[in-house]
PDB file of C-alpha atoms and ligand atoms in Angstrom:
ATOM      1  CA  MET A1090     -23.175 -65.595 -41.453  1.00 41.00           C
ATOM      2  CA  THR A1091     -21.057 -62.500 -41.777  1.00 45.00           C
ATOM      3  CA  GLY A1092     -17.933 -61.831 -39.740  1.00 45.00           C
ATOM      4  CA  GLY A1093     -18.144 -60.924 -36.098  1.00 47.00           C
ATOM      5  CA  GLY A1094     -20.928 -63.266 -35.063  1.00 52.00           C
ATOM      6  CA  SER A1095     -20.148 -65.341 -32.020  1.00 61.00           C
ATOM      7  CA  TRP A1096     -20.730 -69.070 -31.846  1.00 61.00           C
ATOM      8  CA  ALA A1097     -23.404 -68.330 -29.290  1.00 61.00           C
ATOM      9  CA  SER A1098     -25.331 -66.039 -31.628  1.00 58.00           C
ATOM     10  CA  MET A1099     -24.909 -68.495 -34.502  1.00 58.00           C
ATOM     11  CA  ALA A1100     -26.241 -71.290 -32.332  1.00 57.00           C
ATOM     12  CA  ALA A1101     -29.132 -69.102 -31.155  1.00 56.00           C
ATOM     13  CA  GLY A1102     -29.951 -68.293 -34.772  1.00 54.00           C
ATOM     14  CA  LEU A1103     -30.200 -71.966 -35.586  1.00 58.00           C
ATOM     15  CA  VAL A1104     -32.596 -72.615 -32.763  1.00 58.00           C
ATOM     16  CA  LEU A1105     -34.737 -69.499 -32.581  1.00 65.00           C
ATOM     17  CA  PRO A1106     -35.539 -67.036 -35.349  1.00 78.00           C
ATOM     18  CA  ARG A1107     -34.703 -63.619 -33.989  1.00 88.00           C
ATOM     19  CA  GLY A1108     -36.938 -60.574 -33.837  1.00 95.00           C
ATOM     20  CA  CYS A1109     -36.153 -57.054 -35.024  1.00 97.00           C
ATOM     21  CA  ALA A1110     -33.794 -55.336 -32.603  1.00 97.00           C
ATOM     22  CA  GLY A1111     -36.085 -52.314 -32.535  1.00 97.00           C
ATOM     23  CA  CYS A1112     -39.654 -53.649 -32.610  1.00 96.00           C
ATOM     24  CA  ASP A1113     -39.445 -57.452 -32.429  1.00 95.00           C
ATOM     25  CA  ALA A1114     -40.975 -57.999 -35.879  1.00 94.00           C
ATOM     26  CA  PRO A1115     -40.158 -61.628 -36.757  1.00 92.00           C
ATOM     27  CA  ASP A1116     -37.139 -62.872 -38.706  1.00 87.00           C
ATOM     28  CA  GLU A1117     -35.280 -59.610 -39.102  1.00 93.00           C
ATOM     29  CA  VAL A1118     -32.142 -58.161 -37.559  1.00 95.00           C
ATOM     30  CA  LEU A1119     -33.604 -54.703 -38.132  1.00 96.00           C
ATOM     31  CA  CYS A1120     -36.900 -54.414 -40.008  1.00 96.00           C
ATOM     32  CA  PRO A1121     -37.334 -51.853 -42.820  1.00 96.00           C
ATOM     33  CA  SER A1122     -39.333 -49.418 -40.689  1.00 97.00           C
ATOM     34  CA  CYS A1123     -36.777 -49.504 -37.861  1.00 98.00           C
ATOM     35  CA  ARG A1124     -33.963 -49.258 -40.395  1.00 97.00           C
ATOM     36  CA  ALA A1125     -35.630 -46.089 -41.731  1.00 97.00           C
ATOM     37  CA  LEU A1126     -35.421 -44.565 -38.241  1.00 97.00           C
ATOM     38  CA  PHE A1127     -31.609 -44.704 -38.631  1.00 98.00           C
ATOM     39  CA  ASP A1128     -31.715 -42.937 -41.968  1.00 97.00           C
ATOM     40  CA  ARG A1129     -32.045 -39.428 -40.550  1.00 96.00           C
ATOM     41  CA  THR A1130     -29.812 -36.453 -39.947  1.00 95.00           C
ATOM     42  CA  VAL A1131     -29.807 -35.146 -36.404  1.00 95.00           C
ATOM     43  CA  ALA A1132     -27.593 -32.094 -35.895  1.00 94.00           C
ATOM     44  CA  VAL A1133     -26.099 -31.505 -32.450  1.00 93.00           C
ATOM     45  CA  PRO A1134     -24.573 -28.014 -32.112  1.00 92.00           C
ATOM     46  CA  MET A1135     -20.784 -28.349 -31.758  1.00 89.00           C
ATOM     47  CA  PRO A1136     -19.163 -25.007 -32.601  1.00 86.00           C
ATOM     48  CA  GLU A1137     -15.635 -26.434 -32.317  1.00 79.00           C
ATOM     49  CA  CYS A1138     -16.243 -28.670 -35.358  1.00 79.00           C
ATOM     50  CA  PRO A1139     -15.870 -27.528 -38.971  1.00 70.00           C
ATOM     51  CA  MET A1140     -19.543 -28.221 -39.600  1.00 71.00           C
ATOM     52  CA  GLY A1141     -20.588 -26.376 -36.436  1.00 86.00           C
ATOM     53  CA  ALA A1142     -22.352 -29.551 -35.450  1.00 92.00           C
ATOM     54  CA  ALA A1143     -21.993 -33.225 -34.769  1.00 95.00           C
ATOM     55  CA  TYR A1144     -24.358 -35.437 -36.740  1.00 96.00           C
ATOM     56  CA  ALA A1145     -26.301 -38.514 -35.738  1.00 97.00           C
ATOM     57  CA  CYS A1146     -28.269 -41.068 -37.767  1.00 97.00           C
ATOM     58  CA  ALA A1147     -31.253 -41.315 -35.434  1.00 97.00           C
ATOM     59  CA  VAL A1148     -33.167 -39.885 -32.488  1.00 97.00           C
ATOM     60  CA  TYR A1149     -32.448 -41.903 -29.384  1.00 97.00           C
ATOM     61  CA  GLU A1150     -35.974 -42.955 -28.351  1.00 96.00           C
ATOM     62  CA  GLY A1151     -38.400 -45.834 -28.785  1.00 97.00           C
ATOM     63  CA  ALA A1152     -37.266 -48.528 -31.207  1.00 98.00           C
ATOM     64  CA  VAL A1153     -33.954 -46.744 -31.834  1.00 98.00           C
ATOM     65  CA  ARG A1154     -33.141 -46.717 -28.136  1.00 97.00           C
ATOM     66  CA  ARG A1155     -34.050 -50.376 -27.810  1.00 97.00           C
ATOM     67  CA  ALA A1156     -31.939 -51.447 -30.784  1.00 97.00           C
ATOM     68  CA  VAL A1157     -28.928 -49.354 -29.761  1.00 97.00           C
ATOM     69  CA  LEU A1158     -29.004 -50.616 -26.169  1.00 96.00           C
ATOM     70  CA  GLY A1159     -29.322 -54.225 -27.327  1.00 95.00           C
ATOM     71  CA  TRP A1160     -26.324 -53.758 -29.583  1.00 96.00           C
ATOM     72  CA  LYS A1161     -24.213 -51.738 -27.186  1.00 95.00           C
ATOM     73  CA  ASP A1162     -24.844 -53.469 -23.899  1.00 92.00           C
ATOM     74  CA  HIS A1163     -26.441 -56.818 -24.648  1.00 93.00           C
ATOM     75  CA  GLY A1164     -24.186 -58.181 -27.355  1.00 91.00           C
ATOM     76  CA  ASP A1165     -26.511 -57.920 -30.370  1.00 94.00           C
ATOM     77  CA  GLU A1166     -23.601 -58.027 -32.829  1.00 95.00           C
ATOM     78  CA  GLU A1167     -25.937 -58.767 -35.705  1.00 95.00           C
ATOM     79  CA  CYS A1168     -26.786 -55.041 -35.726  1.00 97.00           C
ATOM     80  CA  ASP A1169     -23.170 -54.159 -36.558  1.00 97.00           C
ATOM     81  CA  ARG A1170     -23.779 -54.211 -40.256  1.00 97.00           C
ATOM     82  CA  ALA A1171     -26.994 -52.145 -40.275  1.00 97.00           C
ATOM     83  CA  PHE A1172     -25.459 -49.530 -37.976  1.00 98.00           C
ATOM     84  CA  ALA A1173     -22.240 -49.338 -39.987  1.00 98.00           C
ATOM     85  CA  THR A1174     -24.303 -48.822 -43.131  1.00 98.00           C
ATOM     86  CA  ALA A1175     -26.347 -46.092 -41.430  1.00 98.00           C
ATOM     87  CA  LEU A1176     -23.167 -44.237 -40.389  1.00 98.00           C
ATOM     88  CA  CYS A1177     -21.659 -44.466 -43.879  1.00 98.00           C
ATOM     89  CA  THR A1178     -24.917 -43.163 -45.381  1.00 98.00           C
ATOM     90  CA  LEU A1179     -24.854 -40.266 -42.918  1.00 98.00           C
ATOM     91  CA  ALA A1180     -21.192 -39.529 -43.731  1.00 97.00           C
ATOM     92  CA  GLU A1181     -22.126 -39.344 -47.391  1.00 96.00           C
ATOM     93  CA  ARG A1182     -25.182 -37.181 -46.755  1.00 96.00           C
ATOM     94  CA  VAL A1183     -23.387 -34.562 -44.647  1.00 94.00           C
ATOM     95  CA  ASP A1184     -20.465 -34.586 -47.071  1.00 94.00           C
ATOM     96  CA  VAL A1185     -17.862 -35.472 -44.464  1.00 94.00           C
ATOM     97  CA  LEU A1186     -14.882 -35.726 -46.820  1.00 94.00           C
ATOM     98  CA  ARG A1187     -15.416 -32.295 -48.319  1.00 92.00           C
ATOM     99  CA  ARG A1188     -15.890 -30.764 -44.870  1.00 90.00           C
ATOM    100  CA  LEU A1189     -12.663 -32.399 -43.743  1.00 92.00           C
ATOM    101  CA  GLY A1190     -10.920 -31.010 -46.791  1.00 90.00           C
ATOM    102  CA  ALA A1191      -9.614 -34.543 -47.310  1.00 87.00           C
ATOM    103  CA  SER A1192      -7.593 -35.420 -50.349  1.00 81.00           C
ATOM    104  CA  GLY A1193      -6.100 -38.755 -51.334  1.00 74.00           C
ATOM    105  CA  LYS A1194      -2.581 -38.025 -50.228  1.00 74.00           C
ATOM    106  CA  ASP A1195      -3.442 -36.641 -46.778  1.00 77.00           C
ATOM    107  CA  GLY A1196      -5.619 -39.476 -45.665  1.00 87.00           C
ATOM    108  CA  VAL A1197      -8.168 -39.614 -42.881  1.00 96.00           C
ATOM    109  CA  LEU A1198      -8.121 -41.145 -39.428  1.00 96.00           C
ATOM    110  CA  VAL A1199     -11.283 -42.780 -38.146  1.00 97.00           C
ATOM    111  CA  VAL A1200     -11.231 -42.571 -34.352  1.00 97.00           C
ATOM    112  CA  PRO A1201     -13.812 -44.353 -32.193  1.00 97.00           C
ATOM    113  CA  ALA A1202     -14.840 -42.550 -29.011  1.00 96.00           C
ATOM    114  CA  PRO A1203     -13.381 -44.419 -26.045  1.00 95.00           C
ATOM    115  CA  SER A1204     -15.234 -46.709 -23.689  1.00 91.00           C
ATOM    116  CA  SER A1205     -13.962 -47.232 -20.184  1.00 88.00           C
ATOM    117  CA  ALA A1206     -11.786 -50.289 -19.672  1.00 89.00           C
ATOM    118  CA  ARG A1207     -14.490 -51.676 -17.417  1.00 90.00           C
ATOM    119  CA  SER A1208     -17.265 -51.304 -20.047  1.00 91.00           C
ATOM    120  CA  THR A1209     -15.074 -52.900 -22.702  1.00 92.00           C
ATOM    121  CA  ARG A1210     -14.394 -55.854 -20.400  1.00 93.00           C
ATOM    122  CA  ARG A1211     -18.077 -56.229 -19.599  1.00 93.00           C
ATOM    123  CA  ARG A1212     -19.084 -56.116 -23.273  1.00 93.00           C
ATOM    124  CA  GLY A1213     -16.269 -58.414 -24.318  1.00 93.00           C
ATOM    125  CA  ARG A1214     -15.672 -56.345 -27.414  1.00 94.00           C
ATOM    126  CA  ARG A1215     -15.157 -52.859 -28.790  1.00 95.00           C
ATOM    127  CA  HIS A1216     -18.628 -52.318 -30.213  1.00 96.00           C
ATOM    128  CA  LEU A1217     -17.725 -49.230 -32.312  1.00 97.00           C
ATOM    129  CA  MET A1218     -14.946 -50.927 -34.248  1.00 97.00           C
ATOM    130  CA  PRO A1219     -17.079 -52.520 -37.010  1.00 97.00           C
ATOM    131  CA  SER A1220     -18.610 -49.100 -37.748  1.00 98.00           C
ATOM    132  CA  ALA A1221     -15.198 -47.403 -37.633  1.00 98.00           C
ATOM    133  CA  ARG A1222     -13.792 -49.950 -40.080  1.00 98.00           C
ATOM    134  CA  ALA A1223     -16.809 -49.490 -42.356  1.00 98.00           C
ATOM    135  CA  LEU A1224     -16.287 -45.711 -42.361  1.00 98.00           C
ATOM    136  CA  ALA A1225     -12.630 -46.198 -43.281  1.00 97.00           C
ATOM    137  CA  ALA A1226     -13.670 -48.508 -46.126  1.00 97.00           C
ATOM    138  CA  TRP A1227     -16.212 -45.915 -47.256  1.00 97.00           C
ATOM    139  CA  CYS A1228     -13.441 -43.283 -47.409  1.00 96.00           C
ATOM    140  CA  GLY A1229     -11.395 -45.734 -49.444  1.00 95.00           C
ATOM    141  CA  ARG A1230     -14.218 -46.160 -51.951  1.00 95.00           C
ATOM    142  CA  SER A1231     -14.194 -42.363 -52.339  1.00 92.00           C
ATOM    143  CA  GLY A1232     -10.486 -42.432 -53.131  1.00 92.00           C
ATOM    144  CA  ILE A1233      -9.309 -41.262 -49.702  1.00 94.00           C
ATOM    145  CA  ASP A1234      -6.879 -43.374 -47.693  1.00 94.00           C
ATOM    146  CA  ALA A1235      -8.268 -43.942 -44.230  1.00 95.00           C
ATOM    147  CA  ARG A1236      -7.181 -45.880 -41.189  1.00 95.00           C
ATOM    148  CA  VAL A1237      -8.901 -46.683 -37.912  1.00 96.00           C
ATOM    149  CA  ARG A1238      -6.892 -45.545 -34.901  1.00 95.00           C
ATOM    150  CA  ARG A1239      -7.950 -45.963 -31.297  1.00 95.00           C
ATOM    151  CA  VAL A1240      -6.026 -42.964 -30.034  1.00 95.00           C
ATOM    152  CA  LEU A1241      -8.484 -41.852 -27.349  1.00 95.00           C
ATOM    153  CA  ALA A1242      -8.968 -43.266 -23.870  1.00 93.00           C
ATOM    154  CA  ASN A1243     -10.931 -42.326 -20.792  1.00 88.00           C
ATOM    155  CA  ALA A1244      -8.772 -40.330 -18.405  1.00 82.00           C
ATOM    156  CA  VAL A1245      -9.987 -42.457 -15.498  1.00 74.00           C
ATOM    157  CA  ASP A1246      -8.282 -45.459 -17.048  1.00 70.00           C
ATOM    158  CA  GLY A1247      -4.927 -43.878 -16.239  1.00 56.00           C
ATOM    159  CA  GLY A1248      -1.803 -44.087 -18.302  1.00 52.00           C
ATOM    160  CA  LYS A1249       0.434 -41.404 -19.677  1.00 46.00           C
ATOM    161  CA  ALA A1250      -1.368 -38.406 -21.145  1.00 45.00           C
ATOM    162  CA  VAL A1251       0.040 -36.539 -24.083  1.00 45.00           C
ATOM    163  CA  GLU A1252       2.060 -33.492 -23.122  1.00 46.00           C
ATOM    164  CA  THR A1253       0.158 -30.321 -23.864  1.00 46.00           C
ATOM    165  CA  VAL A1254       1.163 -26.708 -23.557  1.00 47.00           C
ATOM    166  CA  GLY A1255      -0.401 -23.256 -23.809  1.00 50.00           C
ATOM    167  CA  ALA A1256      -3.956 -22.629 -24.912  1.00 49.00           C
ATOM    168  CA  ARG A1257      -4.322 -26.077 -26.411  1.00 50.00           C
ATOM    169  CA  GLY A1258      -3.158 -27.634 -23.162  1.00 51.00           C
ATOM    170  CA  ARG A1259      -5.759 -25.662 -21.254  1.00 45.00           C
ATOM    171  CA  ALA A1260      -8.437 -26.780 -23.699  1.00 47.00           C
ATOM    172  CA  ALA A1261      -7.344 -30.364 -23.177  1.00 48.00           C
ATOM    173  CA  ARG A1262      -7.493 -30.017 -19.398  1.00 49.00           C
ATOM    174  CA  LEU A1263     -10.942 -28.468 -19.659  1.00 47.00           C
ATOM    175  CA  GLY A1264     -11.948 -31.455 -21.776  1.00 53.00           C
ATOM    176  CA  GLY A1265     -10.466 -33.441 -18.963  1.00 66.00           C
ATOM    177  CA  ARG A1266     -12.235 -36.749 -19.164  1.00 83.00           C
ATOM    178  CA  ILE A1267     -10.617 -37.938 -22.368  1.00 91.00           C
ATOM    179  CA  ARG A1268      -6.929 -38.347 -23.071  1.00 90.00           C
ATOM    180  CA  VAL A1269      -4.863 -39.132 -26.132  1.00 93.00           C
ATOM    181  CA  ARG A1270      -2.959 -42.412 -25.817  1.00 89.00           C
ATOM    182  CA  GLY A1271      -0.301 -41.515 -28.318  1.00 81.00           C
ATOM    183  CA  SER A1272      -0.171 -38.424 -30.464  1.00 77.00           C
ATOM    184  CA  ALA A1273       2.056 -39.821 -33.216  1.00 78.00           C
ATOM    185  CA  GLY A1274       0.575 -38.961 -36.582  1.00 83.00           C
ATOM    186  CA  LEU A1275      -2.164 -36.758 -35.166  1.00 91.00           C
ATOM    187  CA  ALA A1276      -0.524 -33.422 -36.006  1.00 92.00           C
ATOM    188  CA  GLY A1277      -2.325 -31.939 -38.993  1.00 92.00           C
ATOM    189  CA  SER A1278      -4.628 -34.956 -39.267  1.00 94.00           C
ATOM    190  CA  ARG A1279      -8.196 -35.022 -40.518  1.00 95.00           C
ATOM    191  CA  VAL A1280     -10.334 -37.078 -38.202  1.00 96.00           C
ATOM    192  CA  ILE A1281     -13.746 -38.695 -38.340  1.00 97.00           C
ATOM    193  CA  LEU A1282     -14.717 -39.214 -34.704  1.00 97.00           C
ATOM    194  CA  VAL A1283     -17.427 -41.819 -34.230  1.00 98.00           C
ATOM    195  CA  ASP A1284     -19.534 -42.505 -31.135  1.00 97.00           C
ATOM    196  CA  ASP A1285     -22.704 -44.411 -30.313  1.00 97.00           C
ATOM    197  CA  ILE A1286     -25.008 -42.015 -28.431  1.00 97.00           C
ATOM    198  CA  ILE A1287     -24.797 -38.243 -27.994  1.00 96.00           C
ATOM    199  CA  THR A1288     -26.536 -37.288 -24.773  1.00 93.00           C
ATOM    200  CA  THR A1289     -25.334 -33.810 -23.790  1.00 91.00           C
ATOM    201  CA  GLY A1290     -22.456 -33.697 -26.264  1.00 92.00           C
ATOM    202  CA  ALA A1291     -19.965 -33.283 -23.385  1.00 91.00           C
ATOM    203  CA  THR A1292     -18.083 -36.510 -24.154  1.00 91.00           C
ATOM    204  CA  MET A1293     -17.781 -35.651 -27.799  1.00 94.00           C
ATOM    205  CA  ARG A1294     -16.555 -32.144 -26.950  1.00 93.00           C
ATOM    206  CA  SER A1295     -13.934 -33.679 -24.659  1.00 93.00           C
ATOM    207  CA  CYS A1296     -12.826 -35.967 -27.484  1.00 94.00           C
ATOM    208  CA  VAL A1297     -12.580 -33.028 -29.892  1.00 94.00           C
ATOM    209  CA  ALA A1298     -10.595 -30.993 -27.328  1.00 92.00           C
ATOM    210  CA  ALA A1299      -8.162 -33.869 -26.798  1.00 93.00           C
ATOM    211  CA  LEU A1300      -7.691 -34.391 -30.549  1.00 94.00           C
ATOM    212  CA  ASP A1301      -7.311 -30.661 -31.033  1.00 92.00           C
ATOM    213  CA  ALA A1302      -4.678 -30.488 -28.294  1.00 91.00           C
ATOM    214  CA  ALA A1303      -2.796 -33.306 -30.036  1.00 93.00           C
ATOM    215  CA  GLY A1304      -2.718 -31.214 -33.202  1.00 93.00           C
ATOM    216  CA  ALA A1305      -5.563 -32.595 -35.323  1.00 94.00           C
ATOM    217  CA  ALA A1306      -6.347 -30.169 -38.153  1.00 93.00           C
ATOM    218  CA  ARG A1307     -10.049 -30.935 -38.458  1.00 93.00           C
ATOM    219  CA  VAL A1308     -12.422 -33.223 -36.606  1.00 95.00           C
ATOM    220  CA  VAL A1309     -15.847 -34.234 -37.882  1.00 95.00           C
ATOM    221  CA  CYS A1310     -18.160 -35.975 -35.398  1.00 96.00           C
ATOM    222  CA  LEU A1311     -20.654 -38.691 -36.256  1.00 97.00           C
ATOM    223  CA  ALA A1312     -22.833 -40.774 -33.964  1.00 98.00           C
ATOM    224  CA  LEU A1313     -25.471 -43.426 -34.301  1.00 98.00           C
ATOM    225  CA  ALA A1314     -28.091 -41.615 -32.240  1.00 97.00           C
ATOM    226  CA  ALA A1315     -28.676 -38.407 -30.309  1.00 97.00           C
ATOM    227  CA  THR A1316     -31.154 -37.715 -27.507  1.00 95.00           C
ATOM    228  CA  PRO A1317     -34.515 -36.179 -28.541  1.00 90.00           C
ATOM    229  CA  ARG A1318     -33.563 -32.641 -27.457  1.00 88.00           C
ATOM    230  CA  TYR A1319     -31.927 -32.303 -30.880  1.00 82.00           C
ATOM    231  CA  GLY A1320     -34.438 -32.228 -33.730  1.00 73.00           C
ATOM    232  CA  VAL A1321     -34.161 -34.000 -37.058  1.00 73.00           C
ATOM    233  CA  SER A1322     -32.598 -31.670 -39.613  1.00 70.00           C
ATOM    234  CA  ALA A1323     -33.992 -31.184 -43.076  1.00 52.00           C
ATOM    235  CA  MET A1324     -30.987 -32.436 -45.033  1.00 54.00           C
TER     236      MET A1324
HETATM  237 ZN1   ZN B2718     -38.412 -53.143 -36.353  1.00 50.47          ZN
END
């Protein structure tokens, strides 16, 4: 049993062999064919990012949709590891560290996209954190210091927003739905932003605007899955 499993899921595992989170094939957390569905490169146009796009591991449909929903909203924590691996593989494939211009001394911040306080309470956990930690560890293996920082929050959850002025302030207000909880250390930072599902890209753009307003130098966006309107790239 790896870290993160609840007693309930351990107990369930002892009683009932589980099925694949995507297709229900017996005795697998995620079977090889479903795992392969998360080994893709889906580009979502995002002109404000240094790559001109956000990237996702999978197309959000069929078995991918089922597995992601089970993990995100129904507590299937056993998928943490497979999804973290998929995101690290994607980060490698799209050459995130080079695009960030990251070097050892500057370091990288891995920032999970925020969930509302209500969703976090309902889920009983921050489901993106295992993937964020895995991405930070992946940076470390490439010789780049990286830390996970939960600096973003949903604006609806209230609290004190970072002070913003001028054009950047306007961009932040246009972003609107996302706020920075504390801008310390964000000025000049290189950020890997990680989210679960890209639907229209609006949330991710809001996150980028908020990070930009707080002074981030470069933001690269990764997600587990993106809706089918975005095709699989040949990368
Ligand atoms: Zn499967």
